[in-house]
Tab-separated table of C-alpha atoms in Angstrom:
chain	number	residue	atom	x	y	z
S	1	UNK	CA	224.331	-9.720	-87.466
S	2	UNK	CA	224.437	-6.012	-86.943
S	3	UNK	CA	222.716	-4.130	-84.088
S	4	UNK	CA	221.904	-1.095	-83.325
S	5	UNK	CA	221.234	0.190	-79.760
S	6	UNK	CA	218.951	3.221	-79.587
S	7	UNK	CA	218.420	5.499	-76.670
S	8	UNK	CA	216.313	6.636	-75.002
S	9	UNK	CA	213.432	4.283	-75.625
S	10	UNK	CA	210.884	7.373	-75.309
S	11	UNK	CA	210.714	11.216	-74.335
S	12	UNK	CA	208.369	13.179	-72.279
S	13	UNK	CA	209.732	16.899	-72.723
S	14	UNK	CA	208.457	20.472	-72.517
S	15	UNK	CA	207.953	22.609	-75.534
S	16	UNK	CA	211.158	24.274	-76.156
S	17	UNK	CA	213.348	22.190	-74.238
S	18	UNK	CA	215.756	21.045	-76.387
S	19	UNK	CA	216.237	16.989	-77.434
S	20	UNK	CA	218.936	14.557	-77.288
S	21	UNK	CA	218.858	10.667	-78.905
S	22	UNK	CA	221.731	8.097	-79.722
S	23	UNK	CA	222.746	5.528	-81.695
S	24	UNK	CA	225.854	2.937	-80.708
S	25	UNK	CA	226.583	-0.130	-83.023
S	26	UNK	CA	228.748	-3.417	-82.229
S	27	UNK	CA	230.437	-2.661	-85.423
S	28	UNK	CA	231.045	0.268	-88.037
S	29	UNK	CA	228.896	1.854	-90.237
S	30	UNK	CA	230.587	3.844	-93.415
S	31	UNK	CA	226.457	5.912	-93.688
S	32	UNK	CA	224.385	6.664	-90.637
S	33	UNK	CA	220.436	8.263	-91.298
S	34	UNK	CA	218.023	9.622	-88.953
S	35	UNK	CA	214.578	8.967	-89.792
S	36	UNK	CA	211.173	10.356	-88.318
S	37	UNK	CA	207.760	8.382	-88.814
S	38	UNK	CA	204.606	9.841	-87.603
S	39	UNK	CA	201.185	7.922	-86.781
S	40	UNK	CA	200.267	6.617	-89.888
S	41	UNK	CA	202.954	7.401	-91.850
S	42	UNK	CA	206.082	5.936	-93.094
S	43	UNK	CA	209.503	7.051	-92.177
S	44	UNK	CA	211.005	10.050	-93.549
S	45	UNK	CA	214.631	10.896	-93.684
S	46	UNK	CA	215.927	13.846	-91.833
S	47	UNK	CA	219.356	13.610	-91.648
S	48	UNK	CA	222.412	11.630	-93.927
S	49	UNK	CA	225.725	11.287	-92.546
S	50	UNK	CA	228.471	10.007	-94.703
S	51	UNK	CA	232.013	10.922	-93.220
S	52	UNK	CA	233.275	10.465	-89.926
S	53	UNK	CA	233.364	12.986	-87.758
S	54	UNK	CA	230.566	15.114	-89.933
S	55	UNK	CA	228.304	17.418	-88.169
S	56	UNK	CA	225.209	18.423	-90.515
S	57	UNK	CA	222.126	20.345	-89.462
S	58	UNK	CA	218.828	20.691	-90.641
S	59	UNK	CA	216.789	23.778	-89.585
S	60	UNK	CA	216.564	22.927	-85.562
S	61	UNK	CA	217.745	19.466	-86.303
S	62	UNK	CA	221.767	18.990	-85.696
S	63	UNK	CA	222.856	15.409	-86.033
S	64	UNK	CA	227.105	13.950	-85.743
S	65	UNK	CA	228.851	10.739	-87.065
S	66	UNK	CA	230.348	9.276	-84.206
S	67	UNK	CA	234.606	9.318	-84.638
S	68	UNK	CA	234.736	6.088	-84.016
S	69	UNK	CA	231.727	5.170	-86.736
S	70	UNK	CA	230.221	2.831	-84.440
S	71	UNK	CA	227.587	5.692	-83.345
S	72	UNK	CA	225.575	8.665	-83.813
S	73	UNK	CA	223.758	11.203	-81.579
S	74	UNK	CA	220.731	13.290	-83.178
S	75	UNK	CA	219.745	16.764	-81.361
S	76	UNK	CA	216.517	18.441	-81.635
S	77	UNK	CA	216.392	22.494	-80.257
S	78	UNK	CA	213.613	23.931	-79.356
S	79	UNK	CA	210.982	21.435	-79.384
S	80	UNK	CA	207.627	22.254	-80.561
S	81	UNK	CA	204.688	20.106	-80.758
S	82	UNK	CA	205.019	18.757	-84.578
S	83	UNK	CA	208.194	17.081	-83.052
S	84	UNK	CA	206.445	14.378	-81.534
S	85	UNK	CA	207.231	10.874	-83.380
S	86	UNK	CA	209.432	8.232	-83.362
S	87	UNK	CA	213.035	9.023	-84.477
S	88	UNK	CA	214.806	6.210	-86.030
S	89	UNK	CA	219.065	5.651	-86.735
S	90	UNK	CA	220.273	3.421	-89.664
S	91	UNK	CA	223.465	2.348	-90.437
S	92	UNK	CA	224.375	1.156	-93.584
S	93	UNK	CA	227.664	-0.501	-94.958
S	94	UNK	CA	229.262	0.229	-98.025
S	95	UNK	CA	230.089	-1.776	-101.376
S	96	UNK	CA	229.265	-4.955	-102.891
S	97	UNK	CA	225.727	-6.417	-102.055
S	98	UNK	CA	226.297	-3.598	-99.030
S	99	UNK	CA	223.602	-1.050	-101.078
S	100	UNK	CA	220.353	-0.782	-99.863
S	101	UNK	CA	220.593	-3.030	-96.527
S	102	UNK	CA	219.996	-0.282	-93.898
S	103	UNK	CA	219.796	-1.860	-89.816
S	104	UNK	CA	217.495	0.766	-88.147
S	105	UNK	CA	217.549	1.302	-84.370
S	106	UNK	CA	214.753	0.446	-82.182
S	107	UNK	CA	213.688	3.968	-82.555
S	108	UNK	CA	212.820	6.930	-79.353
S	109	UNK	CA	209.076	7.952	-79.114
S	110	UNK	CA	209.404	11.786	-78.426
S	111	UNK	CA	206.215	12.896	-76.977
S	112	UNK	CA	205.845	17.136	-77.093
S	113	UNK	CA	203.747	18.538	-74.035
S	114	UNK	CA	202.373	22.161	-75.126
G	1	UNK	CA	203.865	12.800	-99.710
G	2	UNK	CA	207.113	11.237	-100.456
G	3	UNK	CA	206.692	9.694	-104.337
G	4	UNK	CA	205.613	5.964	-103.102
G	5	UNK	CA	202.012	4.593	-102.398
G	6	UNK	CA	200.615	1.522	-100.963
G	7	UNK	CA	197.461	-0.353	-101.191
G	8	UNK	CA	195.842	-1.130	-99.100
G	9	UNK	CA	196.761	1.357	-96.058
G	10	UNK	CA	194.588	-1.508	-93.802
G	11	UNK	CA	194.255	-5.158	-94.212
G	12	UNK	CA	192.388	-7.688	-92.180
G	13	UNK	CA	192.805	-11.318	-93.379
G	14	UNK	CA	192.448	-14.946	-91.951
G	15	UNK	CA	195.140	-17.662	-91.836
G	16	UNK	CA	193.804	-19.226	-95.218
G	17	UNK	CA	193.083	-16.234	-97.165
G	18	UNK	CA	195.416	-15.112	-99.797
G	19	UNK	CA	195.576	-11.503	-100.192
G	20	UNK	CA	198.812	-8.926	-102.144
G	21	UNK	CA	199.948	-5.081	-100.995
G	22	UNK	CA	200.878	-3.056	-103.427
G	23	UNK	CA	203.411	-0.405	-103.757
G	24	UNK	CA	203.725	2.338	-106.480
G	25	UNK	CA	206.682	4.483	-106.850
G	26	UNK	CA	206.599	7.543	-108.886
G	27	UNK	CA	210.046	9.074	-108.624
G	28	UNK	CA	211.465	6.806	-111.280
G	29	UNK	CA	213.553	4.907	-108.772
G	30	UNK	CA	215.121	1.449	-109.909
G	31	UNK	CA	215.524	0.099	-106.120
G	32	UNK	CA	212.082	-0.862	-104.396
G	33	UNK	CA	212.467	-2.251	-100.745
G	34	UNK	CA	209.920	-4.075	-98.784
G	35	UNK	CA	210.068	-4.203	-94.811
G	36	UNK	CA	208.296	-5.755	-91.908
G	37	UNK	CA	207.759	-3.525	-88.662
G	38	UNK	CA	206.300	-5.044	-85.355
G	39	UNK	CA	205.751	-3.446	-82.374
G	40	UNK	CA	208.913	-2.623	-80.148
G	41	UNK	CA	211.066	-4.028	-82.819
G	42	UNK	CA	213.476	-2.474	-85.552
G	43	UNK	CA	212.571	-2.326	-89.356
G	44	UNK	CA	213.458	-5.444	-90.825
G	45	UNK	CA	214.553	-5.844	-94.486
G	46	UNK	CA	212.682	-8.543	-95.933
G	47	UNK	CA	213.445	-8.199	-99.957
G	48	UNK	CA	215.277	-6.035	-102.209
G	49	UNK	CA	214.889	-5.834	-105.845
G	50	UNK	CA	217.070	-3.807	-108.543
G	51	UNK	CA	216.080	-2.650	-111.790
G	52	UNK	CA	213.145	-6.083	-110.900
G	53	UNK	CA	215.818	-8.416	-110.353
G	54	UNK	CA	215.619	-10.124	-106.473
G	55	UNK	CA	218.678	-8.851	-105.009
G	56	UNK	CA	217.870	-9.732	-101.582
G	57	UNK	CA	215.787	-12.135	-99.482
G	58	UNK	CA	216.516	-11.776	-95.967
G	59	UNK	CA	215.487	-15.686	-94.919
G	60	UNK	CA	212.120	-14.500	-95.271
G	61	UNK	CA	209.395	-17.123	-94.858
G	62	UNK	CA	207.895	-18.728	-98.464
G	63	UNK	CA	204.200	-17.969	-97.503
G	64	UNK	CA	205.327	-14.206	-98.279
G	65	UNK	CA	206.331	-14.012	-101.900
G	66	UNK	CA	207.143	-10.886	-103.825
G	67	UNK	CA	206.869	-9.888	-107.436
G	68	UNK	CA	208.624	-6.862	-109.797
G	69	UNK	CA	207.078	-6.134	-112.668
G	70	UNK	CA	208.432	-3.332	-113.501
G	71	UNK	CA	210.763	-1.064	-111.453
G	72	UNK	CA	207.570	0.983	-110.378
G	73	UNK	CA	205.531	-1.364	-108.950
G	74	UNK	CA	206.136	-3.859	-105.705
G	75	UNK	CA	203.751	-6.826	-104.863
G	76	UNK	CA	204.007	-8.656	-101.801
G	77	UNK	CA	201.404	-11.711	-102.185
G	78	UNK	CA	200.217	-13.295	-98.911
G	79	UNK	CA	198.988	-16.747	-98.288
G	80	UNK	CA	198.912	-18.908	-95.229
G	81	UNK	CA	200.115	-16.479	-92.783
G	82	UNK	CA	200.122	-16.833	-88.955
G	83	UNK	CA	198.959	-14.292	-86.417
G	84	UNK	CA	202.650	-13.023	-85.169
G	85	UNK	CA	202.984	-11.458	-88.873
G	86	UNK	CA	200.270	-9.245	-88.708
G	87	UNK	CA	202.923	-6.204	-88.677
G	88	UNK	CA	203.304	-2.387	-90.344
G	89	UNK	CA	204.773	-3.210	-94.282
G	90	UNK	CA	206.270	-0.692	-95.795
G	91	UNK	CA	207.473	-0.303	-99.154
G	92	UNK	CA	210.796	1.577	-100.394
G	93	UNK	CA	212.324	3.059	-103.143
G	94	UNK	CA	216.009	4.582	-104.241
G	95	UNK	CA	217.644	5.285	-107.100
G	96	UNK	CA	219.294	2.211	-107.306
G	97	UNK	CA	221.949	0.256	-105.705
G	98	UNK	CA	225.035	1.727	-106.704
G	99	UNK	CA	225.906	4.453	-104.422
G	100	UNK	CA	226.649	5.494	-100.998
G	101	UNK	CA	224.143	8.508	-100.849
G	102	UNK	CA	221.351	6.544	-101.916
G	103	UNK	CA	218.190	7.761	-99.989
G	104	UNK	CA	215.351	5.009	-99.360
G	105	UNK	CA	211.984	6.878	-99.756
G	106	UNK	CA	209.021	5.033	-97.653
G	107	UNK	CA	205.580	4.902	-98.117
G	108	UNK	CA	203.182	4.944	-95.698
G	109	UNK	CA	202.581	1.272	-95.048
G	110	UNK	CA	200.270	-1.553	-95.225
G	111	UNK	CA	198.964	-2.399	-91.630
G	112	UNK	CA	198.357	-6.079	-92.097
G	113	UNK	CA	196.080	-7.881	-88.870
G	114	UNK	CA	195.725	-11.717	-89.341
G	115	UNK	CA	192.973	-13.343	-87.154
């Protein structure tokens, strides 16, 4: 099946340094989401990407769908302390019995330090 | 608060019990999801329903057995489990199944312990 390969496993950063995550499949993905889940919570999406190629930002958030739609990168600026989570990637295929079956990345742990 | 809820938000059981989570959607979704996340390991789709049909079971084991009533409410009954699924569950919703931009909403998850 479908994998995704997520890096890095976990950040320690600075407040206000600025963040950097991946996502690189074996095989294509026609969506690709970023998700954050905090302790206790379940995930919530931050980003959708739906063409190749397409940058799309979110306040401080700036994610891209890889050219080649077997990845993704996700950038955080400016950390701050609410950052810290774990960010998850999905891909997701399109068509058919495609809908709905997202494969989510192992997910980074970003940990803020004040 | 995204729209979906889950009971219980904790859950203790032993191998023998039988025991159901619970997830309410009120954004008047037709797609509910349920997932299985373990430590150090990616979310994995275990059933999808649309407008409470099964669309999906993702060779999930028969000792887990969901139920649709309706398209707002999820069940997920539990009975003979083992120790390596005590796990985060978390329940989705979207729209439906028809479209690329479909967003899955989550709720905030069962954490299930079996002793």
């Amino acid at each position: 099946g479908q994998q995704l390969n997520q890096s890095p496993q976990s950040m320690f950063i600075q407040e206000g340094e600025d963040v950097s995550m991946n996502c690189t499949s074996s095989s294509i993905f026609n969506t690709w989401l970023w998700y954050k889940q905090e302790p206790g919570e379940g995930p919530v999406l931050l980003i959708a990407l739906y063409k190749a190629g397409e940058l799309t930002s979110n306040g401080r958030l700036t994610a891209q769908f890889g050219i080649t739609r077997k990845d993704s990168f996700l950038n955080i600026s400016a950390s701050i302390p609410s950052d810290v989570g774990i960010y998850f990637c999905a891909g997701q295929l399109d068509g058919g019995t495609s809908y709905g079956k997202l494969t989510f990345g192992q997910g980074t742990i970003l940990t803020v330090h004040p | 608060e995204t729209g979906v809820t889950q009971t219980p938000r904790h859950l203790v059981m032993g191998m023998t019990n039988k025991k159901s989570l619970k997830c309410e959607q009120h954004l008047g979704h037709n797609a509910m999801y349920w997932y299985k996340q373990s430590a150090k390991k990616p979310l994995e789709l275990m059933f999808v329903y649309n407008f409470k049909e099964q669309t999906e079971n993702n060779s999930v084991p028969s000792r887990f057995s969901p139920e649709c009533p309706n398209s707002s409410h999820l069940f997920l009954h539990l009975h003979t489990l083992q120790p390596e699924d005590s796990a985060l569950y978390l329940c989705a919703s979207s729209q439906d199944l028809t479209g690329t931009t479909d967003t899955q909403y989550f709720g905030p998850g069962t954490r299930l312990t079996v002793l």
